[in-house]
PDB file of C-alpha atoms in Angstrom:
ATOM      1  CA  MET J   1      94.295  87.668  94.280  1.00 44.00           C
ATOM      2  CA  SER J   2      92.620  87.235  90.948  1.00 49.00           C
ATOM      3  CA  ASP J   3      88.891  87.365  90.262  1.00 51.00           C
ATOM      4  CA  THR J   4      88.842  83.614  90.986  1.00 53.00           C
ATOM      5  CA  GLY J   5      90.439  84.072  94.416  1.00 58.00           C
ATOM      6  CA  GLU J   6      93.867  82.765  93.396  1.00 64.00           C
ATOM      7  CA  LEU J   7      97.115  84.502  94.262  1.00 62.00           C
ATOM      8  CA  THR J   8      98.470  85.660  90.906  1.00 75.00           C
ATOM      9  CA  HIS J   9     102.084  86.178  91.952  1.00 70.00           C
ATOM     10  CA  LEU J  10     102.630  82.494  92.777  1.00 75.00           C
ATOM     11  CA  ASP J  11     103.143  79.766  90.192  1.00 76.00           C
ATOM     12  CA  ALA J  12     101.729  76.209  90.430  1.00 78.00           C
ATOM     13  CA  LYS J  13     104.592  75.240  92.764  1.00 78.00           C
ATOM     14  CA  GLY J  14     104.062  78.236  95.059  1.00 79.00           C
ATOM     15  CA  ARG J  15     107.095  80.160  93.789  1.00 82.00           C
ATOM     16  CA  ALA J  16     106.922  83.919  93.326  1.00 80.00           C
ATOM     17  CA  HIS J  17     106.932  85.199  89.745  1.00 77.00           C
ATOM     18  CA  MET J  18     106.051  88.308  87.795  1.00 82.00           C
ATOM     19  CA  VAL J  19     102.628  87.898  86.182  1.00 84.00           C
ATOM     20  CA  ASP J  20     102.616  87.746  82.375  1.00 83.00           C
ATOM     21  CA  VAL J  21     100.289  90.546  81.239  1.00 89.00           C
ATOM     22  CA  SER J  22     101.145  90.365  77.528  1.00 84.00           C
ATOM     23  CA  ALA J  23      97.749  88.856  76.580  1.00 85.00           C
ATOM     24  CA  LYS J  24      95.749  91.456  78.501  1.00 88.00           C
ATOM     25  CA  GLN J  25      93.890  94.223  76.710  1.00 86.00           C
ATOM     26  CA  ALA J  26      95.448  97.679  77.055  1.00 91.00           C
ATOM     27  CA  THR J  27      92.867  99.943  78.701  1.00 93.00           C
ATOM     28  CA  THR J  28      92.850 103.186  80.620  1.00 96.00           C
ATOM     29  CA  ARG J  29      93.538 102.352  84.256  1.00 97.00           C
ATOM     30  CA  GLU J  30      93.356 104.650  87.254  1.00 98.00           C
ATOM     31  CA  ALA J  31      93.819 104.254  90.995  1.00 98.00           C
ATOM     32  CA  THR J  32      93.573 106.544  94.013  1.00 98.00           C
ATOM     33  CA  ALA J  33      95.035 105.893  97.470  1.00 98.00           C
ATOM     34  CA  GLU J  34      95.236 107.852 100.705  1.00 98.00           C
ATOM     35  CA  ALA J  35      97.313 108.086 103.854  1.00 98.00           C
ATOM     36  CA  TYR J  36      97.171 110.245 106.970  1.00 98.00           C
ATOM     37  CA  VAL J  37      99.970 111.703 109.069  1.00 98.00           C
ATOM     38  CA  GLN J  38      98.856 112.458 112.617  1.00 98.00           C
ATOM     39  CA  MET J  39     100.962 115.072 114.413  1.00 98.00           C
ATOM     40  CA  LEU J  40     101.030 117.608 117.204  1.00 98.00           C
ATOM     41  CA  PRO J  41      98.912 120.708 116.537  1.00 98.00           C
ATOM     42  CA  ALA J  42     102.043 122.895 116.728  1.00 96.00           C
ATOM     43  CA  THR J  43     103.768 120.798 114.044  1.00 96.00           C
ATOM     44  CA  LEU J  44     100.807 121.094 111.709  1.00 97.00           C
ATOM     45  CA  GLN J  45     100.583 124.825 112.339  1.00 95.00           C
ATOM     46  CA  MET J  46     104.271 125.230 111.498  1.00 95.00           C
ATOM     47  CA  ILE J  47     103.681 123.461 108.168  1.00 95.00           C
ATOM     48  CA  VAL J  48     100.534 125.469 107.378  1.00 93.00           C
ATOM     49  CA  ASP J  49     102.236 128.768 108.282  1.00 93.00           C
ATOM     50  CA  GLY J  50     105.242 127.933 106.088  1.00 89.00           C
ATOM     51  CA  GLY J  51     107.547 128.282 109.075  1.00 82.00           C
ATOM     52  CA  HIS J  52     109.497 125.050 108.631  1.00 81.00           C
ATOM     53  CA  PRO J  53     113.250 125.720 108.367  1.00 80.00           C
ATOM     54  CA  LYS J  54     113.562 123.094 105.596  1.00 80.00           C
ATOM     55  CA  GLY J  55     111.095 124.957 103.376  1.00 85.00           C
ATOM     56  CA  ASP J  56     107.758 124.020 101.818  1.00 93.00           C
ATOM     57  CA  VAL J  57     107.018 120.632 103.380  1.00 96.00           C
ATOM     58  CA  PHE J  58     103.999 119.945 101.159  1.00 97.00           C
ATOM     59  CA  ALA J  59     105.934 120.701  97.955  1.00 96.00           C
ATOM     60  CA  VAL J  60     108.728 118.307  98.898  1.00 97.00           C
ATOM     61  CA  ALA J  61     106.267 115.578  99.955  1.00 98.00           C
ATOM     62  CA  ARG J  62     104.314 115.992  96.696  1.00 98.00           C
ATOM     63  CA  ILE J  63     107.482 115.558  94.615  1.00 98.00           C
ATOM     64  CA  ALA J  64     108.515 112.543  96.714  1.00 98.00           C
ATOM     65  CA  GLY J  65     105.138 110.928  96.075  1.00 98.00           C
ATOM     66  CA  ILE J  66     105.361 111.516  92.324  1.00 98.00           C
ATOM     67  CA  GLN J  67     108.907 110.138  92.203  1.00 98.00           C
ATOM     68  CA  ALA J  68     107.893 107.076  94.240  1.00 98.00           C
ATOM     69  CA  ALA J  69     105.015 106.257  91.869  1.00 98.00           C
ATOM     70  CA  LYS J  70     107.426 106.456  88.928  1.00 98.00           C
ATOM     71  CA  ARG J  71     109.876 104.115  90.702  1.00 97.00           C
ATOM     72  CA  CYS J  72     107.352 101.658  92.162  1.00 97.00           C
ATOM     73  CA  ALA J  73     108.753  98.660  90.248  1.00 96.00           C
ATOM     74  CA  ASP J  74     112.165  99.354  91.835  1.00 97.00           C
ATOM     75  CA  ILE J  75     110.631  99.169  95.322  1.00 95.00           C
ATOM     76  CA  ILE J  76     107.957  96.443  95.062  1.00 94.00           C
ATOM     77  CA  PRO J  77     109.643  93.298  93.683  1.00 91.00           C
ATOM     78  CA  LEU J  78     106.926  91.862  91.401  1.00 91.00           C
ATOM     79  CA  CYS J  79     105.445  95.116  90.059  1.00 93.00           C
ATOM     80  CA  HIS J  80     105.707  95.828  86.351  1.00 94.00           C
ATOM     81  CA  PRO J  81     107.582  98.970  85.293  1.00 94.00           C
ATOM     82  CA  LEU J  82     104.853 101.241  83.968  1.00 95.00           C
ATOM     83  CA  MET J  83     104.682 104.250  81.670  1.00 96.00           C
ATOM     84  CA  LEU J  84     102.454 106.420  83.832  1.00 98.00           C
ATOM     85  CA  SER J  85     100.567 109.139  81.996  1.00 98.00           C
ATOM     86  CA  SER J  86      99.598 111.014  85.156  1.00 98.00           C
ATOM     87  CA  VAL J  87     100.510 111.131  88.840  1.00 98.00           C
ATOM     88  CA  ARG J  88      98.761 113.545  91.177  1.00 98.00           C
ATOM     89  CA  VAL J  89      99.614 113.931  94.863  1.00 98.00           C
ATOM     90  CA  GLU J  90      97.535 116.288  96.998  1.00 98.00           C
ATOM     91  CA  LEU J  91      98.150 117.153 100.636  1.00 98.00           C
ATOM     92  CA  GLN J  92      95.512 118.743 102.832  1.00 98.00           C
ATOM     93  CA  ALA J  93      95.944 119.995 106.380  1.00 98.00           C
ATOM     94  CA  GLU J  94      93.066 118.840 108.568  1.00 98.00           C
ATOM     95  CA  VAL J  95      93.599 121.229 111.477  1.00 97.00           C
ATOM     96  CA  GLU J  96      90.534 119.960 113.356  1.00 98.00           C
ATOM     97  CA  HIS J  97      92.120 116.472 113.494  1.00 98.00           C
ATOM     98  CA  SER J  98      95.755 117.616 113.773  1.00 98.00           C
ATOM     99  CA  ARG J  99      96.755 115.648 110.699  1.00 98.00           C
ATOM    100  CA  VAL J 100      97.607 115.832 107.034  1.00 98.00           C
ATOM    101  CA  ARG J 101      95.638 113.825 104.484  1.00 98.00           C
ATOM    102  CA  VAL J 102      97.608 112.617 101.483  1.00 98.00           C
ATOM    103  CA  GLU J 103      95.739 111.558  98.335  1.00 98.00           C
ATOM    104  CA  ALA J 104      97.608 110.085  95.374  1.00 98.00           C
ATOM    105  CA  SER J 105      96.153 109.212  91.970  1.00 98.00           C
ATOM    106  CA  CYS J 106      97.870 107.455  89.080  1.00 98.00           C
ATOM    107  CA  LYS J 107      96.723 106.855  85.517  1.00 98.00           C
ATOM    108  CA  LEU J 108      97.930 105.076  82.394  1.00 97.00           C
ATOM    109  CA  ASN J 109      96.829 103.257  79.287  1.00 96.00           C
ATOM    110  CA  GLY J 110      98.234  99.770  79.704  1.00 94.00           C
ATOM    111  CA  ARG J 111      97.855  96.091  80.537  1.00 94.00           C
ATOM    112  CA  THR J 112      98.126  96.208  84.311  1.00 93.00           C
ATOM    113  CA  GLY J 113      96.674  98.331  87.083  1.00 93.00           C
ATOM    114  CA  VAL J 114      98.236 101.241  88.955  1.00 97.00           C
ATOM    115  CA  GLU J 115      97.051 100.468  92.487  1.00 97.00           C
ATOM    116  CA  MET J 116     100.567  99.826  93.780  1.00 97.00           C
ATOM    117  CA  GLU J 117     101.825 103.062  92.250  1.00 98.00           C
ATOM    118  CA  ALA J 118      99.075 105.074  93.956  1.00 98.00           C
ATOM    119  CA  LEU J 119      99.702 103.337  97.298  1.00 98.00           C
ATOM    120  CA  THR J 120     103.459 103.855  96.962  1.00 98.00           C
ATOM    121  CA  ALA J 121     102.982 107.546  96.133  1.00 98.00           C
ATOM    122  CA  ALA J 122     100.732 108.108  99.169  1.00 98.00           C
ATOM    123  CA  SER J 123     103.153 106.211 101.417  1.00 98.00           C
ATOM    124  CA  ALA J 124     106.254 108.049 100.192  1.00 98.00           C
ATOM    125  CA  ALA J 125     104.596 111.445 100.581  1.00 98.00           C
ATOM    126  CA  ALA J 126     103.584 110.516 104.144  1.00 98.00           C
ATOM    127  CA  LEU J 127     107.099 109.248 104.915  1.00 98.00           C
ATOM    128  CA  THR J 128     108.559 112.492 103.565  1.00 98.00           C
ATOM    129  CA  LEU J 129     106.290 114.531 105.827  1.00 97.00           C
ATOM    130  CA  TYR J 130     107.552 112.469 108.749  1.00 97.00           C
ATOM    131  CA  ASP J 131     111.177 112.834 107.674  1.00 97.00           C
ATOM    132  CA  MET J 132     110.969 116.602 107.306  1.00 95.00           C
ATOM    133  CA  CYS J 133     109.196 117.117 110.637  1.00 96.00           C
ATOM    134  CA  LYS J 134     110.727 114.440 112.869  1.00 95.00           C
ATOM    135  CA  ALA J 135     113.122 116.909 114.488  1.00 93.00           C
ATOM    136  CA  VAL J 136     110.177 118.726 116.074  1.00 93.00           C
ATOM    137  CA  ASP J 137     107.689 115.829 116.445  1.00 96.00           C
ATOM    138  CA  ARG J 138     109.033 112.280 116.710  1.00 96.00           C
ATOM    139  CA  GLY J 139     105.612 111.017 117.816  1.00 97.00           C
ATOM    140  CA  MET J 140     103.939 111.499 114.436  1.00 98.00           C
ATOM    141  CA  GLU J 141     102.008 108.512 113.121  1.00 98.00           C
ATOM    142  CA  ILE J 142     101.423 107.433 109.542  1.00 98.00           C
ATOM    143  CA  GLN J 143      97.926 105.968 109.461  1.00 97.00           C
ATOM    144  CA  ALA J 144      95.336 104.347 107.239  1.00 95.00           C
ATOM    145  CA  VAL J 145      97.287 103.852 104.026  1.00 98.00           C
ATOM    146  CA  ARG J 146      94.701 102.331 101.718  1.00 98.00           C
ATOM    147  CA  LEU J 147      93.329 102.099  98.224  1.00 98.00           C
ATOM    148  CA  LEU J 148      90.237 104.242  97.700  1.00 98.00           C
ATOM    149  CA  GLU J 149      89.363 103.443  94.099  1.00 98.00           C
ATOM    150  CA  LYS J 150      90.544 101.686  90.958  1.00 97.00           C
ATOM    151  CA  LYS J 151      89.144 101.836  87.442  1.00 97.00           C
ATOM    152  CA  GLY J 152      89.829  99.872  84.280  1.00 94.00           C
ATOM    153  CA  GLY J 153      90.947  96.411  83.344  1.00 89.00           C
ATOM    154  CA  LYS J 154      89.001  93.175  83.444  1.00 86.00           C
ATOM    155  CA  SER J 155      87.852  93.645  87.043  1.00 87.00           C
ATOM    156  CA  GLY J 156      86.393  97.060  86.222  1.00 91.00           C
ATOM    157  CA  HIS J 157      85.567  99.688  88.807  1.00 96.00           C
ATOM    158  CA  TRP J 158      86.142  99.172  92.537  1.00 96.00           C
ATOM    159  CA  GLN J 159      85.883 101.700  95.334  1.00 96.00           C
ATOM    160  CA  VAL J 160      85.645 101.911  99.079  1.00 95.00           C
ATOM    161  CA  ALA J 161      81.958 102.150  99.931  1.00 87.00           C
ATOM    162  CA  SER J 162      82.437 104.111 103.148  1.00 71.00           C
ATOM    163  CA  ARG J 163      84.972 104.890 105.871  1.00 53.00           C
ATOM    164  CA  SER J 164      84.396 101.375 107.250  1.00 50.00           C
ATOM    165  CA  ASP J 165      85.821  98.149 105.850  1.00 47.00           C
ATOM    166  CA  GLU J 166      82.906  97.748 103.435  1.00 46.00           C
ATOM    167  CA  VAL J 167      83.780  97.806  99.755  1.00 47.00           C
ATOM    168  CA  SER J 168      81.802  97.748  96.543  1.00 50.00           C
ATOM    169  CA  ASN J 169      82.447  96.311  93.109  1.00 52.00           C
ATOM    170  CA  ASP J 170      80.608  97.897  90.188  1.00 51.00           C
TER     171      ASP J 170
END
């Protein structure tokens, strides 16, 4: 939706279209998203200990997330192909919760935001964790994929205010 509450990917007749961003000002734009992969404690311990037969699970998931951000327009039909200047994917074992937290951040100087790229990166990294570990833990769950923060553009700075559904606009 736009700032006026209209869906921007639909034309006046309700047909899907790619938004024309040619008149927008090029600005620095950033977005950060997260996802969680819940798993058995033994699965997480195997990853942390580096004992997975397929190798470094976090390294592979990180690369998958970066690649996914770069290919977002090939996956999400109405996304613009973007020249990303930075993609960062971090994975953190949260042993106390038996899960892995994935955080993905994307940045560019351009005419459209990078929220979808950050969300796609976090999702792909989480999916890769699942793929690499499914042989030992088919019950894993990918949870809470969401945007945490976006900066730049006409709408400015937005971030999640807390772990609840509350949000803030600066």
